PDB file of C-alpha atoms in Angstrom:
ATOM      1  CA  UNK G   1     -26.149 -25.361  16.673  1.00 63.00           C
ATOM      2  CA  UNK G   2     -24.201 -23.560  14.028  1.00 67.00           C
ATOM      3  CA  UNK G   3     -20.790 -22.360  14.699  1.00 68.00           C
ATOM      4  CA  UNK G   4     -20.108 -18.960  14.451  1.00 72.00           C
ATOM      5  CA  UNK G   5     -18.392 -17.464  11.505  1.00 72.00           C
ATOM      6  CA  UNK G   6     -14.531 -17.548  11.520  1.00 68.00           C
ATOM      7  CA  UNK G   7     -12.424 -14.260  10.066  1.00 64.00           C
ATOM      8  CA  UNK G   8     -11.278 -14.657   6.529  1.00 62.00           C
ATOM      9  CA  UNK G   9      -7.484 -16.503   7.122  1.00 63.00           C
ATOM     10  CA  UNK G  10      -5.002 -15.451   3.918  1.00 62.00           C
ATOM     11  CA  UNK G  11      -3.704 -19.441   2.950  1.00 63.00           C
ATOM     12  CA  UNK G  12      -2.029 -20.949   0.161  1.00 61.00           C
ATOM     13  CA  UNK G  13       0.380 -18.323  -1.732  1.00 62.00           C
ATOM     14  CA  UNK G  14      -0.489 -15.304  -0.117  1.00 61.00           C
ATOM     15  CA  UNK G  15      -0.306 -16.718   3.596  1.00 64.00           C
ATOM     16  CA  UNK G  16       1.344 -14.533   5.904  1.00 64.00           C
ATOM     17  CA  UNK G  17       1.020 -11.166   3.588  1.00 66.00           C
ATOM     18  CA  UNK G  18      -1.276  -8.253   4.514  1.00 69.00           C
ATOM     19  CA  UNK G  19      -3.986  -6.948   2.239  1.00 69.00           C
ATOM     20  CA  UNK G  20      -2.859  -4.696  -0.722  1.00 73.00           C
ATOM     21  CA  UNK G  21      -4.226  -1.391  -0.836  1.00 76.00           C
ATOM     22  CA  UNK G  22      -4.655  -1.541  -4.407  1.00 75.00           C
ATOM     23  CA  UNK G  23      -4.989   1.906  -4.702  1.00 81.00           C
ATOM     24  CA  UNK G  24      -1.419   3.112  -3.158  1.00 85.00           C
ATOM     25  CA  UNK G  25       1.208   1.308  -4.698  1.00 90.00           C
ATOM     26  CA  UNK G  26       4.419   0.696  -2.260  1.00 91.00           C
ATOM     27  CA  UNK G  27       7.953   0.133  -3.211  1.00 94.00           C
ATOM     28  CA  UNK G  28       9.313  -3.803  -3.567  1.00 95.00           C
ATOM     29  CA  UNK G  29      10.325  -6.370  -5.226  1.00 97.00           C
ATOM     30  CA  UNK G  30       8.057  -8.261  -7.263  1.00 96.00           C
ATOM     31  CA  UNK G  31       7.585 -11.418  -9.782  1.00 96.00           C
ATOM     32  CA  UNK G  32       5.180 -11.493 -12.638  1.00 95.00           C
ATOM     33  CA  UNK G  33       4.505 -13.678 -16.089  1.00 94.00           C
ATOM     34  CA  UNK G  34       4.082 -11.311 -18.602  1.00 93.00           C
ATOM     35  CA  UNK G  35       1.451 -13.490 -20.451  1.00 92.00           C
ATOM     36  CA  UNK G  36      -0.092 -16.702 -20.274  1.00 93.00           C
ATOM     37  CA  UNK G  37       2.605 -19.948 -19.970  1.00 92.00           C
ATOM     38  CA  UNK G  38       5.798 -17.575 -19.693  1.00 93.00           C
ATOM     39  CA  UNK G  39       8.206 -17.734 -17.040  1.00 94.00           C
ATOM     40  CA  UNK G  40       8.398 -15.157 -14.531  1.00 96.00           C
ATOM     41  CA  UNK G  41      10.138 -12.132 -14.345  1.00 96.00           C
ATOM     42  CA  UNK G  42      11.160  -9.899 -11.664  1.00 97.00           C
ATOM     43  CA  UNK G  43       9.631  -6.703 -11.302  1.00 97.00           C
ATOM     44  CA  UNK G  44      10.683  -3.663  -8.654  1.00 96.00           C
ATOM     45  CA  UNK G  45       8.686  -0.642  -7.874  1.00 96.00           C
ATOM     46  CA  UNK G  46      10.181   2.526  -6.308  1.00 95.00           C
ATOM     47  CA  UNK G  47       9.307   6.639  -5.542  1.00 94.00           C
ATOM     48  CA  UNK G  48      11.127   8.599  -7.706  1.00 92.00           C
ATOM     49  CA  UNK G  49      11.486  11.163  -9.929  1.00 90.00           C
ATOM     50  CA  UNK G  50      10.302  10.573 -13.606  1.00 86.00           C
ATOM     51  CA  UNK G  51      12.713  10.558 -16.234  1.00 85.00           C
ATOM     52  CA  UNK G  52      11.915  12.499 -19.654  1.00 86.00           C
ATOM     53  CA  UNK G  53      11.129  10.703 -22.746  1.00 81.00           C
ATOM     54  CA  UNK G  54      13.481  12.420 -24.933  1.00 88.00           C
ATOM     55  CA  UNK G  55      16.593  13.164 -23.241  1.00 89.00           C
ATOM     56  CA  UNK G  56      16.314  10.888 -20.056  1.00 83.00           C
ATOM     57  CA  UNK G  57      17.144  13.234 -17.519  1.00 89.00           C
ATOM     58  CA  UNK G  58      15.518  13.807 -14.325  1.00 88.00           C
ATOM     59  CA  UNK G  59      11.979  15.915 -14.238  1.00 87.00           C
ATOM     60  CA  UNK G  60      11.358  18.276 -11.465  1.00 84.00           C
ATOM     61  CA  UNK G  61       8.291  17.368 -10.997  1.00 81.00           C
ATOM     62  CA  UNK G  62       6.547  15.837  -7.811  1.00 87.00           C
ATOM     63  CA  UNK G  63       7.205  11.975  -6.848  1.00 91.00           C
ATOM     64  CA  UNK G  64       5.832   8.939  -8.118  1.00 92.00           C
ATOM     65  CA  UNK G  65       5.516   5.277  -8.285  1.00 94.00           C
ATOM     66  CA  UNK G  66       7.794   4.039 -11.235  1.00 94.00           C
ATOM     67  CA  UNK G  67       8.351   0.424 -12.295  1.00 95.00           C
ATOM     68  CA  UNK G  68      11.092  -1.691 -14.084  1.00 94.00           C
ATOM     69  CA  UNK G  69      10.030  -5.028 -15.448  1.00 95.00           C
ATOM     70  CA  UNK G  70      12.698  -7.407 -16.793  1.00 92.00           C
ATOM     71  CA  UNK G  71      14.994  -5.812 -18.825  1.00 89.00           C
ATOM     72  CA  UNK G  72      12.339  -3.255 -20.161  1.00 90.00           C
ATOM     73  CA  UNK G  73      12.880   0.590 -19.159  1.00 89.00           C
ATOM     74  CA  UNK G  74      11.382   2.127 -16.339  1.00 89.00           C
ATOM     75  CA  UNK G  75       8.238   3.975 -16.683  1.00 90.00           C
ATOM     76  CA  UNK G  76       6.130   5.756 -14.523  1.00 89.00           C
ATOM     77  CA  UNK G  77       3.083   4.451 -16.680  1.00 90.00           C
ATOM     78  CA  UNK G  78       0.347   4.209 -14.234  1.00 91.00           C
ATOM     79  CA  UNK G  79      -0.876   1.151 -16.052  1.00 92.00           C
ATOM     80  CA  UNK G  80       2.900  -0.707 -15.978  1.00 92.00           C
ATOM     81  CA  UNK G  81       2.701   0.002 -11.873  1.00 93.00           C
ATOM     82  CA  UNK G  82      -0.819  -1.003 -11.347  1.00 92.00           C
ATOM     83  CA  UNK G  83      -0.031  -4.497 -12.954  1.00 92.00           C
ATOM     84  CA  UNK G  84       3.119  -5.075 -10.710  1.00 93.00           C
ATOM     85  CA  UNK G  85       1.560  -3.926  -7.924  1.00 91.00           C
ATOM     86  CA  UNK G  86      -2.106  -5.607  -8.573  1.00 90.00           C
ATOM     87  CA  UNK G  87      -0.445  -9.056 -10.385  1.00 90.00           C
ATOM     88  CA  UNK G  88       2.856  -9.522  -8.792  1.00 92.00           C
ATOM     89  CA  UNK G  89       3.899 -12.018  -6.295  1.00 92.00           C
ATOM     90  CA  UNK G  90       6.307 -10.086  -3.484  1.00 93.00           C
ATOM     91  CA  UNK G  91      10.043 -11.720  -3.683  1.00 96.00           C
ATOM     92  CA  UNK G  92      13.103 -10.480  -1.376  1.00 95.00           C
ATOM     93  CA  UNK G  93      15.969  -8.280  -3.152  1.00 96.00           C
ATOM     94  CA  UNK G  94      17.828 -11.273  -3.616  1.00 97.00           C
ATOM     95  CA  UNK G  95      15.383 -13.417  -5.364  1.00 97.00           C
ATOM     96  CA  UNK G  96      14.940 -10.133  -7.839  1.00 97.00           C
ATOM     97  CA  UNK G  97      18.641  -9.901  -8.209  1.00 96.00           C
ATOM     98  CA  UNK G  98      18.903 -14.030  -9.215  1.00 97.00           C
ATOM     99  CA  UNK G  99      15.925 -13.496 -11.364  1.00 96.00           C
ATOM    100  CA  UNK G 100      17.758 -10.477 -13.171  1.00 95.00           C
ATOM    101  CA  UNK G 101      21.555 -12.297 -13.271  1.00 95.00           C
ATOM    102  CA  UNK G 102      19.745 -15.552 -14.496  1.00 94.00           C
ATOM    103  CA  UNK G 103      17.833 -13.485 -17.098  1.00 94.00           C
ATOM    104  CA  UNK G 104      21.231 -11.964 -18.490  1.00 95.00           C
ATOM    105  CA  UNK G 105      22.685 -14.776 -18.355  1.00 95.00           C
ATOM    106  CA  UNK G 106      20.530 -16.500 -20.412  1.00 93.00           C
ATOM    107  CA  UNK G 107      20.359 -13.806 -23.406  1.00 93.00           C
ATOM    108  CA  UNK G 108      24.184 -13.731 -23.699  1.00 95.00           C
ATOM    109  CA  UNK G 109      24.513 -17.760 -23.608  1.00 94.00           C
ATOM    110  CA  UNK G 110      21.335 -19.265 -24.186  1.00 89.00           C
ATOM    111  CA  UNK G 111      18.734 -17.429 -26.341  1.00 90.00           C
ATOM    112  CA  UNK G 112      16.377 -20.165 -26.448  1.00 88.00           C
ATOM    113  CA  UNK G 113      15.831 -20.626 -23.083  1.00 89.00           C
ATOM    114  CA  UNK G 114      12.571 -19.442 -21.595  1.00 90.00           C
ATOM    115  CA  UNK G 115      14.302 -16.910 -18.999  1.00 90.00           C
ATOM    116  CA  UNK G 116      15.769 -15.268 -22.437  1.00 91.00           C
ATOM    117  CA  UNK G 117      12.029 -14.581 -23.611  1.00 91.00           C
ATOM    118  CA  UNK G 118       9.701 -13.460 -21.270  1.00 92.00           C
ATOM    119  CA  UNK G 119       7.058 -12.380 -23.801  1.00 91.00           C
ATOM    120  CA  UNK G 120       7.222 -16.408 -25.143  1.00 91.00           C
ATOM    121  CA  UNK G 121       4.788 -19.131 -23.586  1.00 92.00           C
ATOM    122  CA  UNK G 122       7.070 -22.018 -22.142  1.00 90.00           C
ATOM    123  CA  UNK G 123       7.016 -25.349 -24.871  1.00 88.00           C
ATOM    124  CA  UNK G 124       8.198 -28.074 -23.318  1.00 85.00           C
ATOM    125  CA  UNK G 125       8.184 -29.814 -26.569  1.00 86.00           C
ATOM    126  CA  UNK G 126      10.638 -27.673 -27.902  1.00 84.00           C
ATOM    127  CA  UNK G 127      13.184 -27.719 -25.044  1.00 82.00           C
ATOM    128  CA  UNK G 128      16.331 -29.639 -24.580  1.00 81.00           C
ATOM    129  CA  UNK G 129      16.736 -31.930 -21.865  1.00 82.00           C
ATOM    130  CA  UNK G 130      17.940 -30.373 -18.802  1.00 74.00           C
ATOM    131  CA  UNK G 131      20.813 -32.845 -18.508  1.00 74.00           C
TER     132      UNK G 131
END
């Protein structure tokens, strides 16, 4: 007899989060590798008011998802939140704010370090010794 077929069960990394609808971003805190081999960097998403280009003041204009990765401005760049929200890994606000003090501190005392640059692929090679 064949046993009957069991529900899909979310395991590994994502066990214990809900599906994404990938079409309606939420606000949260995220983590992300902005390219192959690079550490990770937080990410947040939040509804808000966009910001305009030139003088960076507050549009009145209708709500929207906008993102901040890293140290990088925020945009409301559907493509910036649809990576975050599609490719990031959920973290808790304090995880985002260790990620962000630990990322400052490493471009003020340690520019080499891999937390300094995010857009760099991780060579172990090239690192000092941790100790």
């Amino acid at each position: 007899m064949i046993p009957a077929r069991q529900p899909y069960k979310a395991s590994g990394r994502y066990a214990g989060e809900a599906a994404r609808e990938v079409d309606s971003p939420r606000a949260g805190y995220f983590r992300l590798r902005l390219r192959k081999g690079a550490p990770y960097v937080p990410a947040r998403i939040w509804i808000g008011l966009p910001r305009d280009p030139l003088t960076g003041e507050l549009l009145d204009r209708s709500y929207r998802p906008i993102v901040q990765i890293a140290n990088f401005p925020a945009t409301d760049d559907p493509e910036e939140v649809a990576r975050v929200w599609h490719h990031g890994e959920t973290i808790d606000p304090a995880t985002f704010a260790y990620m962000r003090s630990r990322a400052e501190w490493a471009r003020l005392h340690d520019p080499e370090a891999p937390a300094a640059n995010p857009l760099r692929p991780v060579d172990l090679s090239t690192m000092r010794p941790p100790f």
